[in-house]
PDB file of C-alpha atoms in Angstrom:
ATOM      1  CA  MET A   1      59.414   2.999-100.666  1.00 46.00           C
ATOM      2  CA  ALA A   2      56.019   2.966-102.312  1.00 54.00           C
ATOM      3  CA  GLU A   3      57.340   2.602-105.872  1.00 90.00           C
ATOM      4  CA  TRP A   4      58.623  -0.893-105.090  1.00 96.00           C
ATOM      5  CA  VAL A   5      55.520  -2.228-103.300  1.00 97.00           C
ATOM      6  CA  TYR A   6      52.163  -2.660-105.051  1.00 97.00           C
ATOM      7  CA  PRO A   7      49.271  -3.931-102.900  1.00 97.00           C
ATOM      8  CA  LEU A   8      46.443  -5.618-104.775  1.00 97.00           C
ATOM      9  CA  GLY A   9      44.533  -3.058-106.859  1.00 95.00           C
ATOM     10  CA  THR A  10      47.296  -0.437-107.076  1.00 96.00           C
ATOM     11  CA  ALA A  11      48.731  -1.728-110.392  1.00 96.00           C
ATOM     12  CA  LYS A  12      45.383  -2.494-112.066  1.00 96.00           C
ATOM     13  CA  ASP A  13      44.984  -1.851-115.790  1.00 96.00           C
ATOM     14  CA  GLY A  14      41.743  -2.713-117.559  1.00 95.00           C
ATOM     15  CA  ASP A  15      41.110  -6.466-117.322  1.00 95.00           C
ATOM     16  CA  TRP A  16      44.408  -7.012-115.487  1.00 97.00           C
ATOM     17  CA  GLN A  17      44.485  -6.932-111.683  1.00 97.00           C
ATOM     18  CA  VAL A  18      48.257  -6.487-111.972  1.00 97.00           C
ATOM     19  CA  SER A  19      50.037  -4.953-114.955  1.00 97.00           C
ATOM     20  CA  LEU A  20      53.642  -3.945-114.320  1.00 97.00           C
ATOM     21  CA  GLY A  21      56.639  -3.642-116.624  1.00 95.00           C
ATOM     22  CA  GLY A  22      55.000  -4.642-119.894  1.00 93.00           C
ATOM     23  CA  HIS A  23      55.183  -2.475-123.002  1.00 92.00           C
ATOM     24  CA  ASP A  24      51.457  -1.689-122.572  1.00 92.00           C
ATOM     25  CA  SER A  25      51.368  -1.289-118.769  1.00 93.00           C
ATOM     26  CA  SER A  26      49.897   2.004-117.623  1.00 87.00           C
ATOM     27  CA  THR A  27      51.643   1.973-114.219  1.00 88.00           C
ATOM     28  CA  ALA A  28      54.997   3.686-114.739  1.00 83.00           C
ATOM     29  CA  VAL A  29      57.966   2.427-112.712  1.00 90.00           C
ATOM     30  CA  ASP A  30      61.018   4.661-113.090  1.00 88.00           C
ATOM     31  CA  GLY A  31      64.099   2.760-114.172  1.00 88.00           C
ATOM     32  CA  TRP A  32      62.304  -0.592-114.563  1.00 95.00           C
ATOM     33  CA  GLU A  33      63.387  -2.141-117.890  1.00 95.00           C
ATOM     34  CA  HIS A  34      63.842  -5.903-117.989  1.00 97.00           C
ATOM     35  CA  THR A  35      60.840  -7.728-116.490  1.00 97.00           C
ATOM     36  CA  GLY A  36      57.067  -7.533-116.345  1.00 97.00           C
ATOM     37  CA  LEU A  37      54.036  -9.255-114.863  1.00 98.00           C
ATOM     38  CA  LYS A  38      50.323  -9.405-115.576  1.00 98.00           C
ATOM     39  CA  VAL A  39      47.669 -11.132-113.462  1.00 98.00           C
ATOM     40  CA  ALA A  40      43.987 -11.520-114.353  1.00 98.00           C
ATOM     41  CA  GLU A  41      40.958 -12.992-112.580  1.00 98.00           C
ATOM     42  CA  LEU A  42      38.695 -14.418-115.293  1.00 98.00           C
ATOM     43  CA  ALA A  43      34.972 -15.096-114.920  1.00 98.00           C
ATOM     44  CA  PRO A  44      33.688 -18.312-116.545  1.00 98.00           C
ATOM     45  CA  GLY A  45      33.949 -17.973-120.316  1.00 98.00           C
ATOM     46  CA  ALA A  46      35.932 -14.710-120.154  1.00 98.00           C
ATOM     47  CA  SER A  47      39.268 -14.032-121.849  1.00 98.00           C
ATOM     48  CA  VAL A  48      42.187 -11.598-121.975  1.00 98.00           C
ATOM     49  CA  SER A  49      44.543 -10.975-124.849  1.00 97.00           C
ATOM     50  CA  LEU A  50      48.033  -9.672-125.540  1.00 97.00           C
ATOM     51  CA  GLU A  51      49.223  -8.309-128.853  1.00 97.00           C
ATOM     52  CA  ALA A  52      52.260  -9.567-130.727  1.00 97.00           C
ATOM     53  CA  THR A  53      55.337  -7.640-129.615  1.00 97.00           C
ATOM     54  CA  GLY A  54      58.991  -8.068-128.667  1.00 97.00           C
ATOM     55  CA  GLU A  55      58.284  -9.706-125.310  1.00 97.00           C
ATOM     56  CA  GLU A  56      58.760 -13.335-124.371  1.00 98.00           C
ATOM     57  CA  ARG A  57      55.999 -14.586-122.112  1.00 98.00           C
ATOM     58  CA  ILE A  58      55.120 -17.550-119.948  1.00 98.00           C
ATOM     59  CA  VAL A  59      51.513 -18.201-118.923  1.00 98.00           C
ATOM     60  CA  VAL A  60      51.149 -19.577-115.371  1.00 98.00           C
ATOM     61  CA  PRO A  61      47.745 -20.757-114.072  1.00 98.00           C
ATOM     62  CA  LEU A  62      47.349 -19.729-110.429  1.00 98.00           C
ATOM     63  CA  ALA A  63      43.882 -21.208-109.913  1.00 98.00           C
ATOM     64  CA  GLY A  64      41.800 -22.951-112.578  1.00 98.00           C
ATOM     65  CA  ALA A  65      42.407 -24.354-116.055  1.00 98.00           C
ATOM     66  CA  PHE A  66      42.952 -22.304-119.227  1.00 98.00           C
ATOM     67  CA  GLU A  67      43.024 -22.405-123.000  1.00 98.00           C
ATOM     68  CA  VAL A  68      45.852 -20.330-124.470  1.00 98.00           C
ATOM     69  CA  THR A  69      45.794 -19.450-128.159  1.00 98.00           C
ATOM     70  CA  VAL A  70      49.181 -18.426-129.578  1.00 97.00           C
ATOM     71  CA  ASP A  71      49.019 -17.182-133.185  1.00 93.00           C
ATOM     72  CA  GLY A  72      45.935 -19.313-133.800  1.00 94.00           C
ATOM     73  CA  VAL A  73      47.200 -22.522-132.159  1.00 97.00           C
ATOM     74  CA  VAL A  74      45.286 -23.616-129.031  1.00 98.00           C
ATOM     75  CA  HIS A  75      47.118 -25.067-126.023  1.00 98.00           C
ATOM     76  CA  SER A  76      45.249 -26.543-123.022  1.00 98.00           C
ATOM     77  CA  LEU A  77      46.662 -25.863-119.558  1.00 98.00           C
ATOM     78  CA  ARG A  78      45.176 -28.246-116.996  1.00 97.00           C
ATOM     79  CA  GLY A  79      45.893 -25.799-114.191  1.00 95.00           C
ATOM     80  CA  ARG A  80      45.344 -26.496-110.478  1.00 98.00           C
ATOM     81  CA  THR A  81      42.979 -25.654-107.651  1.00 97.00           C
ATOM     82  CA  SER A  82      45.439 -23.204-106.094  1.00 98.00           C
ATOM     83  CA  VAL A  83      49.132 -22.305-106.083  1.00 98.00           C
ATOM     84  CA  PHE A  84      49.529 -24.536-103.010  1.00 98.00           C
ATOM     85  CA  ALA A  85      48.502 -27.671-104.954  1.00 97.00           C
ATOM     86  CA  GLY A  86      51.855 -28.398-106.573  1.00 97.00           C
ATOM     87  CA  PRO A  87      53.061 -27.476-110.073  1.00 98.00           C
ATOM     88  CA  SER A  88      50.795 -26.515-112.976  1.00 98.00           C
ATOM     89  CA  ASP A  89      51.108 -26.824-116.728  1.00 98.00           C
ATOM     90  CA  VAL A  90      52.664 -23.592-118.035  1.00 98.00           C
ATOM     91  CA  LEU A  91      53.117 -22.239-121.566  1.00 98.00           C
ATOM     92  CA  TYR A  92      56.138 -20.388-122.952  1.00 98.00           C
ATOM     93  CA  THR A  93      54.953 -18.375-125.969  1.00 98.00           C
ATOM     94  CA  GLY A  94      58.188 -16.988-127.417  1.00 97.00           C
ATOM     95  CA  ILE A  95      58.321 -13.476-128.911  1.00 98.00           C
ATOM     96  CA  GLY A  96      56.335 -11.650-131.574  1.00 97.00           C
ATOM     97  CA  LYS A  97      53.190 -13.736-131.057  1.00 97.00           C
ATOM     98  CA  SER A  98      49.638 -12.735-130.178  1.00 97.00           C
ATOM     99  CA  VAL A  99      48.208 -14.472-127.118  1.00 98.00           C
ATOM    100  CA  GLU A 100      44.618 -15.028-125.963  1.00 98.00           C
ATOM    101  CA  ILE A 101      43.855 -16.653-122.607  1.00 98.00           C
ATOM    102  CA  SER A 102      40.392 -17.998-121.763  1.00 98.00           C
ATOM    103  CA  SER A 103      38.835 -20.222-119.109  1.00 98.00           C
ATOM    104  CA  ALA A 104      35.580 -22.157-119.366  1.00 97.00           C
ATOM    105  CA  ARG A 105      35.130 -22.264-115.584  1.00 97.00           C
ATOM    106  CA  GLY A 106      37.043 -19.131-114.646  1.00 98.00           C
ATOM    107  CA  GLY A 107      40.218 -18.718-112.654  1.00 98.00           C
ATOM    108  CA  ARG A 108      43.278 -16.625-111.927  1.00 98.00           C
ATOM    109  CA  VAL A 109      46.256 -16.540-114.297  1.00 98.00           C
ATOM    110  CA  ALA A 110      49.646 -14.828-114.387  1.00 98.00           C
ATOM    111  CA  VAL A 111      51.770 -13.885-117.387  1.00 98.00           C
ATOM    112  CA  ALA A 112      55.490 -13.340-116.727  1.00 98.00           C
ATOM    113  CA  LEU A 113      57.254 -11.381-119.455  1.00 98.00           C
ATOM    114  CA  ALA A 114      60.519  -9.797-120.502  1.00 98.00           C
ATOM    115  CA  PRO A 115      61.607  -7.689-123.482  1.00 97.00           C
ATOM    116  CA  ALA A 116      63.515 -10.053-125.769  1.00 97.00           C
ATOM    117  CA  LYS A 117      64.950 -10.390-129.274  1.00 96.00           C
ATOM    118  CA  ALA A 118      65.995 -14.001-129.825  1.00 96.00           C
ATOM    119  CA  GLU A 119      63.309 -16.410-131.030  1.00 96.00           C
ATOM    120  CA  TYR A 120      62.632 -19.669-129.218  1.00 97.00           C
ATOM    121  CA  PRO A 121      59.739 -22.035-129.974  1.00 97.00           C
ATOM    122  CA  THR A 122      56.452 -22.025-128.116  1.00 98.00           C
ATOM    123  CA  ARG A 123      56.596 -24.784-125.502  1.00 98.00           C
ATOM    124  CA  LEU A 124      54.038 -26.367-123.225  1.00 98.00           C
ATOM    125  CA  VAL A 125      55.669 -27.535-119.986  1.00 98.00           C
ATOM    126  CA  ARG A 126      53.467 -30.099-118.285  1.00 98.00           C
ATOM    127  CA  ALA A 127      53.170 -30.178-114.488  1.00 98.00           C
ATOM    128  CA  GLU A 128      54.846 -33.574-114.324  1.00 97.00           C
ATOM    129  CA  GLU A 129      57.832 -32.220-116.302  1.00 96.00           C
ATOM    130  CA  THR A 130      58.442 -29.369-113.863  1.00 97.00           C
ATOM    131  CA  PRO A 131      61.604 -29.795-111.773  1.00 97.00           C
ATOM    132  CA  VAL A 132      60.556 -29.598-108.103  1.00 98.00           C
ATOM    133  CA  GLU A 133      63.340 -28.613-105.693  1.00 98.00           C
ATOM    134  CA  LEU A 134      63.171 -28.762-101.891  1.00 98.00           C
ATOM    135  CA  ARG A 135      65.591 -26.010-100.916  1.00 98.00           C
ATOM    136  CA  GLY A 136      67.055 -25.281 -97.502  1.00 98.00           C
ATOM    137  CA  ALA A 137      66.283 -27.186 -94.291  1.00 98.00           C
ATOM    138  CA  GLY A 138      64.610 -26.734 -90.928  1.00 98.00           C
ATOM    139  CA  ASN A 139      62.640 -23.505 -90.776  1.00 98.00           C
ATOM    140  CA  CYS A 140      64.365 -22.347 -93.970  1.00 98.00           C
ATOM    141  CA  SER A 141      62.747 -25.196 -95.956  1.00 98.00           C
ATOM    142  CA  ARG A 142      60.792 -24.226 -99.074  1.00 98.00           C
ATOM    143  CA  GLN A 143      59.572 -25.793-102.315  1.00 98.00           C
ATOM    144  CA  VAL A 144      60.660 -24.396-105.694  1.00 98.00           C
ATOM    145  CA  HIS A 145      59.051 -25.114-109.075  1.00 98.00           C
ATOM    146  CA  ASN A 146      61.794 -24.479-111.648  1.00 98.00           C
ATOM    147  CA  PHE A 147      59.728 -24.518-114.863  1.00 98.00           C
ATOM    148  CA  GLY A 148      61.301 -21.361-116.314  1.00 98.00           C
ATOM    149  CA  THR A 149      64.945 -21.700-115.299  1.00 97.00           C
ATOM    150  CA  PRO A 150      67.808 -22.142-117.794  1.00 97.00           C
ATOM    151  CA  ALA A 151      68.092 -25.868-117.037  1.00 95.00           C
ATOM    152  CA  ALA A 152      64.398 -26.456-117.775  1.00 96.00           C
ATOM    153  CA  LEU A 153      63.409 -23.985-120.522  1.00 97.00           C
ATOM    154  CA  GLU A 154      65.030 -22.496-123.599  1.00 97.00           C
ATOM    155  CA  ALA A 155      64.352 -18.754-123.557  1.00 97.00           C
ATOM    156  CA  ASP A 156      66.110 -15.495-124.368  1.00 97.00           C
ATOM    157  CA  ARG A 157      66.146 -13.299-121.263  1.00 96.00           C
ATOM    158  CA  PHE A 158      63.989 -14.272-118.319  1.00 97.00           C
ATOM    159  CA  ILE A 159      64.215 -16.756-115.466  1.00 98.00           C
ATOM    160  CA  VAL A 160      60.856 -17.693-113.909  1.00 98.00           C
ATOM    161  CA  CYS A 161      60.027 -19.958-110.971  1.00 98.00           C
ATOM    162  CA  GLU A 162      57.633 -20.176-108.037  1.00 98.00           C
ATOM    163  CA  VAL A 163      58.252 -20.829-104.354  1.00 98.00           C
ATOM    164  CA  ILE A 164      56.011 -22.225-101.607  1.00 98.00           C
ATOM    165  CA  THR A 165      56.992 -21.560 -98.007  1.00 98.00           C
ATOM    166  CA  PRO A 166      55.170 -23.451 -95.210  1.00 98.00           C
ATOM    167  CA  ALA A 167      53.720 -21.498 -92.303  1.00 97.00           C
ATOM    168  CA  GLY A 168      56.396 -20.174 -89.936  1.00 97.00           C
ATOM    169  CA  ASN A 169      59.298 -20.690 -92.353  1.00 98.00           C
ATOM    170  CA  TRP A 170      61.668 -18.222 -94.023  1.00 98.00           C
ATOM    171  CA  SER A 171      62.615 -18.276 -97.699  1.00 98.00           C
ATOM    172  CA  SER A 172      64.754 -16.037 -99.920  1.00 97.00           C
ATOM    173  CA  TYR A 173      67.181 -16.562 -97.065  1.00 97.00           C
ATOM    174  CA  PRO A 174      69.970 -15.884 -96.362  1.00 98.00           C
ATOM    175  CA  PRO A 175      69.542 -12.414 -97.861  1.00 98.00           C
ATOM    176  CA  HIS A 176      71.253 -12.177-101.232  1.00 98.00           C
ATOM    177  CA  LYS A 177      71.630  -9.904-104.208  1.00 98.00           C
ATOM    178  CA  HIS A 178      72.095 -10.023-107.975  1.00 97.00           C
ATOM    179  CA  ASP A 179      72.583  -6.388-108.926  1.00 96.00           C
ATOM    180  CA  GLU A 180      76.052  -6.406-110.551  1.00 96.00           C
ATOM    181  CA  GLU A 181      77.639  -8.050-113.567  1.00 96.00           C
ATOM    182  CA  LYS A 182      80.820  -9.561-112.127  1.00 95.00           C
ATOM    183  CA  ASP A 183      82.452 -12.904-111.477  1.00 94.00           C
ATOM    184  CA  GLY A 184      79.930 -15.045-109.613  1.00 95.00           C
ATOM    185  CA  GLU A 185      77.023 -12.605-109.940  1.00 96.00           C
ATOM    186  CA  THR A 186      74.575 -11.499-112.631  1.00 97.00           C
ATOM    187  CA  PHE A 187      72.458  -8.344-112.723  1.00 97.00           C
ATOM    188  CA  LEU A 188      68.771  -9.314-112.655  1.00 98.00           C
ATOM    189  CA  GLU A 189      65.682  -7.286-111.837  1.00 97.00           C
ATOM    190  CA  GLU A 190      63.232  -9.380-109.842  1.00 98.00           C
ATOM    191  CA  ILE A 191      59.480  -9.411-109.316  1.00 98.00           C
ATOM    192  CA  TYR A 192      57.770 -11.132-106.386  1.00 98.00           C
ATOM    193  CA  TYR A 193      54.030 -11.819-106.801  1.00 98.00           C
ATOM    194  CA  PHE A 194      52.535 -13.176-103.559  1.00 98.00           C
ATOM    195  CA  GLU A 195      49.636 -15.343-102.442  1.00 98.00           C
ATOM    196  CA  THR A 196      48.808 -16.446 -98.892  1.00 98.00           C
ATOM    197  CA  ARG A 197      46.434 -18.909 -97.231  1.00 96.00           C
ATOM    198  CA  LEU A 198      45.414 -20.306 -93.872  1.00 94.00           C
ATOM    199  CA  ALA A 199      47.715 -23.298 -93.337  1.00 94.00           C
ATOM    200  CA  PRO A 200      46.176 -26.779 -93.160  1.00 91.00           C
ATOM    201  CA  GLY A 201      45.589 -27.802 -89.569  1.00 83.00           C
ATOM    202  CA  SER A 202      44.929 -24.246 -88.381  1.00 77.00           C
ATOM    203  CA  PRO A 203      41.688 -23.574 -86.444  1.00 72.00           C
ATOM    204  CA  THR A 204      38.746 -23.334 -88.837  1.00 67.00           C
ATOM    205  CA  GLY A 205      35.817 -22.659 -86.496  1.00 62.00           C
ATOM    206  CA  SER A 206      33.633 -19.652 -87.136  1.00 57.00           C
ATOM    207  CA  GLU A 207      35.356 -17.531 -84.487  1.00 62.00           C
ATOM    208  CA  ALA A 208      38.854 -18.314 -85.795  1.00 61.00           C
ATOM    209  CA  ALA A 209      37.791 -17.869 -89.420  1.00 61.00           C
ATOM    210  CA  ALA A 210      36.278 -14.473 -88.700  1.00 67.00           C
ATOM    211  CA  GLY A 211      39.595 -13.167 -87.429  1.00 73.00           C
ATOM    212  CA  GLN A 212      42.049 -14.680 -89.895  1.00 87.00           C
ATOM    213  CA  ASP A 213      44.198 -12.483 -92.137  1.00 92.00           C
ATOM    214  CA  PRO A 214      46.676 -14.620 -94.146  1.00 95.00           C
ATOM    215  CA  VAL A 215      49.813 -12.504 -94.254  1.00 97.00           C
ATOM    216  CA  GLY A 216      53.522 -12.762 -94.999  1.00 98.00           C
ATOM    217  CA  TYR A 217      56.435 -10.356 -94.943  1.00 98.00           C
ATOM    218  CA  ALA A 218      59.057  -9.271 -97.474  1.00 98.00           C
ATOM    219  CA  ARG A 219      62.357  -7.483 -96.912  1.00 98.00           C
ATOM    220  CA  VAL A 220      64.656  -5.555 -99.303  1.00 98.00           C
ATOM    221  CA  TYR A 221      67.533  -3.313 -98.205  1.00 97.00           C
ATOM    222  CA  ALA A 222      70.509  -1.478 -99.672  1.00 96.00           C
ATOM    223  CA  SER A 223      73.667  -3.276-100.794  1.00 96.00           C
ATOM    224  CA  ASP A 224      75.514  -0.100-101.856  1.00 95.00           C
ATOM    225  CA  GLU A 225      74.933   3.653-102.022  1.00 95.00           C
ATOM    226  CA  ARG A 226      71.614   3.248-103.847  1.00 95.00           C
ATOM    227  CA  PRO A 227      68.822   3.670-101.286  1.00 95.00           C
ATOM    228  CA  ILE A 228      66.102   1.050-100.897  1.00 95.00           C
ATOM    229  CA  GLU A 229      64.200   0.019 -97.788  1.00 96.00           C
ATOM    230  CA  VAL A 230      61.244  -2.388 -97.939  1.00 97.00           C
ATOM    231  CA  ASN A 231      59.583  -4.010 -94.930  1.00 96.00           C
ATOM    232  CA  ALA A 232      56.238  -5.017 -96.391  1.00 97.00           C
ATOM    233  CA  GLU A 233      53.250  -6.997 -95.234  1.00 97.00           C
ATOM    234  CA  VAL A 234      52.113  -9.044 -98.226  1.00 98.00           C
ATOM    235  CA  ARG A 235      48.852 -10.792 -99.031  1.00 98.00           C
ATOM    236  CA  THR A 236      47.283 -12.463-102.049  1.00 98.00           C
ATOM    237  CA  GLY A 237      47.715 -10.273-105.128  1.00 98.00           C
ATOM    238  CA  ASP A 238      50.482  -8.051-103.751  1.00 98.00           C
ATOM    239  CA  VAL A 239      53.702  -7.405-105.688  1.00 98.00           C
ATOM    240  CA  VAL A 240      57.183  -6.343-104.553  1.00 98.00           C
ATOM    241  CA  LEU A 241      59.770  -5.187-107.095  1.00 98.00           C
ATOM    242  CA  VAL A 242      63.484  -5.680-106.437  1.00 98.00           C
ATOM    243  CA  PRO A 243      65.534  -3.388-108.701  1.00 97.00           C
ATOM    244  CA  TYR A 244      68.765  -3.940-106.713  1.00 97.00           C
ATOM    245  CA  GLY A 245      69.920  -4.560-103.159  1.00 97.00           C
ATOM    246  CA  TRP A 246      69.877  -7.378-100.651  1.00 98.00           C
ATOM    247  CA  HIS A 247      66.518  -9.148-100.534  1.00 98.00           C
ATOM    248  CA  GLY A 248      65.200 -11.651 -98.058  1.00 97.00           C
ATOM    249  CA  PRO A 249      63.782 -13.040 -96.038  1.00 97.00           C
ATOM    250  CA  ALA A 250      60.312 -13.660 -97.429  1.00 98.00           C
ATOM    251  CA  MET A 251      58.563 -14.835 -94.288  1.00 98.00           C
ATOM    252  CA  ALA A 252      55.496 -17.024 -93.911  1.00 98.00           C
ATOM    253  CA  ALA A 253      53.852 -15.974 -90.658  1.00 97.00           C
ATOM    254  CA  PRO A 254      52.882 -18.782 -88.276  1.00 95.00           C
ATOM    255  CA  GLY A 255      49.497 -20.150 -89.311  1.00 94.00           C
ATOM    256  CA  TYR A 256      49.764 -18.962 -92.932  1.00 96.00           C
ATOM    257  CA  ASP A 257      51.452 -20.549 -95.958  1.00 98.00           C
ATOM    258  CA  LEU A 258      53.190 -18.209 -98.416  1.00 98.00           C
ATOM    259  CA  TYR A 259      53.569 -18.477-102.201  1.00 98.00           C
ATOM    260  CA  TYR A 260      55.452 -16.254-104.599  1.00 98.00           C
ATOM    261  CA  LEU A 261      56.054 -16.185-108.323  1.00 98.00           C
ATOM    262  CA  ASN A 262      59.525 -14.889-109.235  1.00 98.00           C
ATOM    263  CA  VAL A 263      60.292 -13.191-112.551  1.00 98.00           C
ATOM    264  CA  MET A 264      63.937 -12.222-113.196  1.00 98.00           C
ATOM    265  CA  ALA A 265      65.769 -10.780-116.193  1.00 98.00           C
ATOM    266  CA  GLY A 266      68.628  -8.408-116.897  1.00 96.00           C
ATOM    267  CA  PRO A 267      70.871  -6.961-119.595  1.00 94.00           C
ATOM    268  CA  GLY A 268      73.830  -9.306-119.152  1.00 91.00           C
ATOM    269  CA  ARG A 269      75.205 -11.713-121.748  1.00 88.00           C
ATOM    270  CA  VAL A 270      74.446 -14.803-119.666  1.00 90.00           C
ATOM    271  CA  ARG A 271      70.944 -16.009-118.723  1.00 96.00           C
ATOM    272  CA  GLU A 272      71.936 -17.314-115.317  1.00 95.00           C
ATOM    273  CA  TRP A 273      70.968 -16.782-111.673  1.00 96.00           C
ATOM    274  CA  LEU A 274      74.254 -16.021-109.926  1.00 95.00           C
ATOM    275  CA  ILE A 275      74.008 -14.432-106.494  1.00 97.00           C
ATOM    276  CA  SER A 276      76.046 -13.019-103.629  1.00 97.00           C
ATOM    277  CA  ASP A 277      74.942 -13.632-100.035  1.00 97.00           C
ATOM    278  CA  ASP A 278      74.902 -10.833 -97.480  1.00 97.00           C
ATOM    279  CA  PRO A 279      78.209 -11.597 -95.717  1.00 97.00           C
ATOM    280  CA  HIS A 280      76.566 -11.045 -92.329  1.00 97.00           C
ATOM    281  CA  HIS A 281      74.160 -13.934 -92.867  1.00 97.00           C
ATOM    282  CA  GLY A 282      75.586 -16.284 -95.506  1.00 97.00           C
ATOM    283  CA  TRP A 283      76.829 -18.679 -92.794  1.00 98.00           C
ATOM    284  CA  ILE A 284      73.227 -19.812 -92.332  1.00 97.00           C
ATOM    285  CA  ARG A 285      73.577 -22.093 -95.374  1.00 97.00           C
ATOM    286  CA  SER A 286      76.174 -24.208 -93.570  1.00 97.00           C
ATOM    287  CA  THR A 287      73.653 -25.122 -90.853  1.00 97.00           C
ATOM    288  CA  TRP A 288      71.301 -26.880 -93.265  1.00 97.00           C
ATOM    289  CA  ASP A 289      73.494 -29.977 -93.566  1.00 96.00           C
ATOM    290  CA  ALA A 290      72.666 -30.929 -90.002  1.00 97.00           C
ATOM    291  CA  GLN A 291      68.891 -30.382 -90.361  1.00 98.00           C
ATOM    292  CA  GLN A 292      66.062 -32.214 -92.087  1.00 98.00           C
ATOM    293  CA  VAL A 293      63.818 -30.716 -94.763  1.00 98.00           C
ATOM    294  CA  ASP A 294      60.487 -29.654 -93.283  1.00 98.00           C
ATOM    295  CA  ALA A 295      58.224 -32.740 -93.233  1.00 97.00           C
ATOM    296  CA  ARG A 296      55.291 -30.725 -94.596  1.00 97.00           C
ATOM    297  CA  LEU A 297      57.029 -30.592 -97.974  1.00 98.00           C
ATOM    298  CA  PRO A 298      56.418 -31.247-100.766  1.00 97.00           C
ATOM    299  CA  PHE A 299      53.019 -29.607-101.259  1.00 97.00           C
ATOM    300  CA  THR A 300      51.043 -31.575-103.850  1.00 93.00           C
ATOM    301  CA  ALA A 301      47.519 -31.666-105.236  1.00 84.00           C
TER     302      ALA A 301
END
């Protein structure tokens, strides 16, 4: 369903390559209320800005280093060469604050956001402070940077993290959902922003390079009477929205590493990621105890 999948360029708005879900986003998504994402590619010396409003935000360097000015106070984010180079410094801005993002050398930056009311202080989370989790095992191994989860960051509504999946592995697996407020589950909208690359060790000769197309795959399907059906090829800059339903796997094709930034938020009382597994596939978790974590992890600078 096209309204849930946004290939690079289809959610562009002014200086933003991606602008979805924010109060000022021009791309309308029916029924989307609780999360938003902006992504910009800045030339050296360029900047983008966001006005003060009732949105909490977290600035995530994807490639490059940035200066972020929040209500006149400058914060330096050391950034990274790419999303596959381990965690980055990130900046939580809080609500009701103007934000300007600039980069002396240029780079790509994401801003995760959610409508919010409660005030929490601006906080710079350094790369070395970011909790790094190696989740799953075998070909379900992946690396999670939990800089914006409840255990790591005080915030009002959103939960933000990023996941790196080595070539040939599956993540967001087993398929799961969080589309109801009930015991053991919270209702959270979710955004997936993807990047892909040729995996280290893959052929790099001119003939191989000419034919490469770093690609991954994303799956979303119905958990109740509400229809949704997503089987999407994803590449750098693509976005998949998950309003409800089972989602997973996110698959890294052989030869290509896969990254995604997750933004989640909902209307419930509790800021917590509580999920239900698809009962057809939840048994997969029990197999991880007998397997090792993929030796390619963790990915670092």
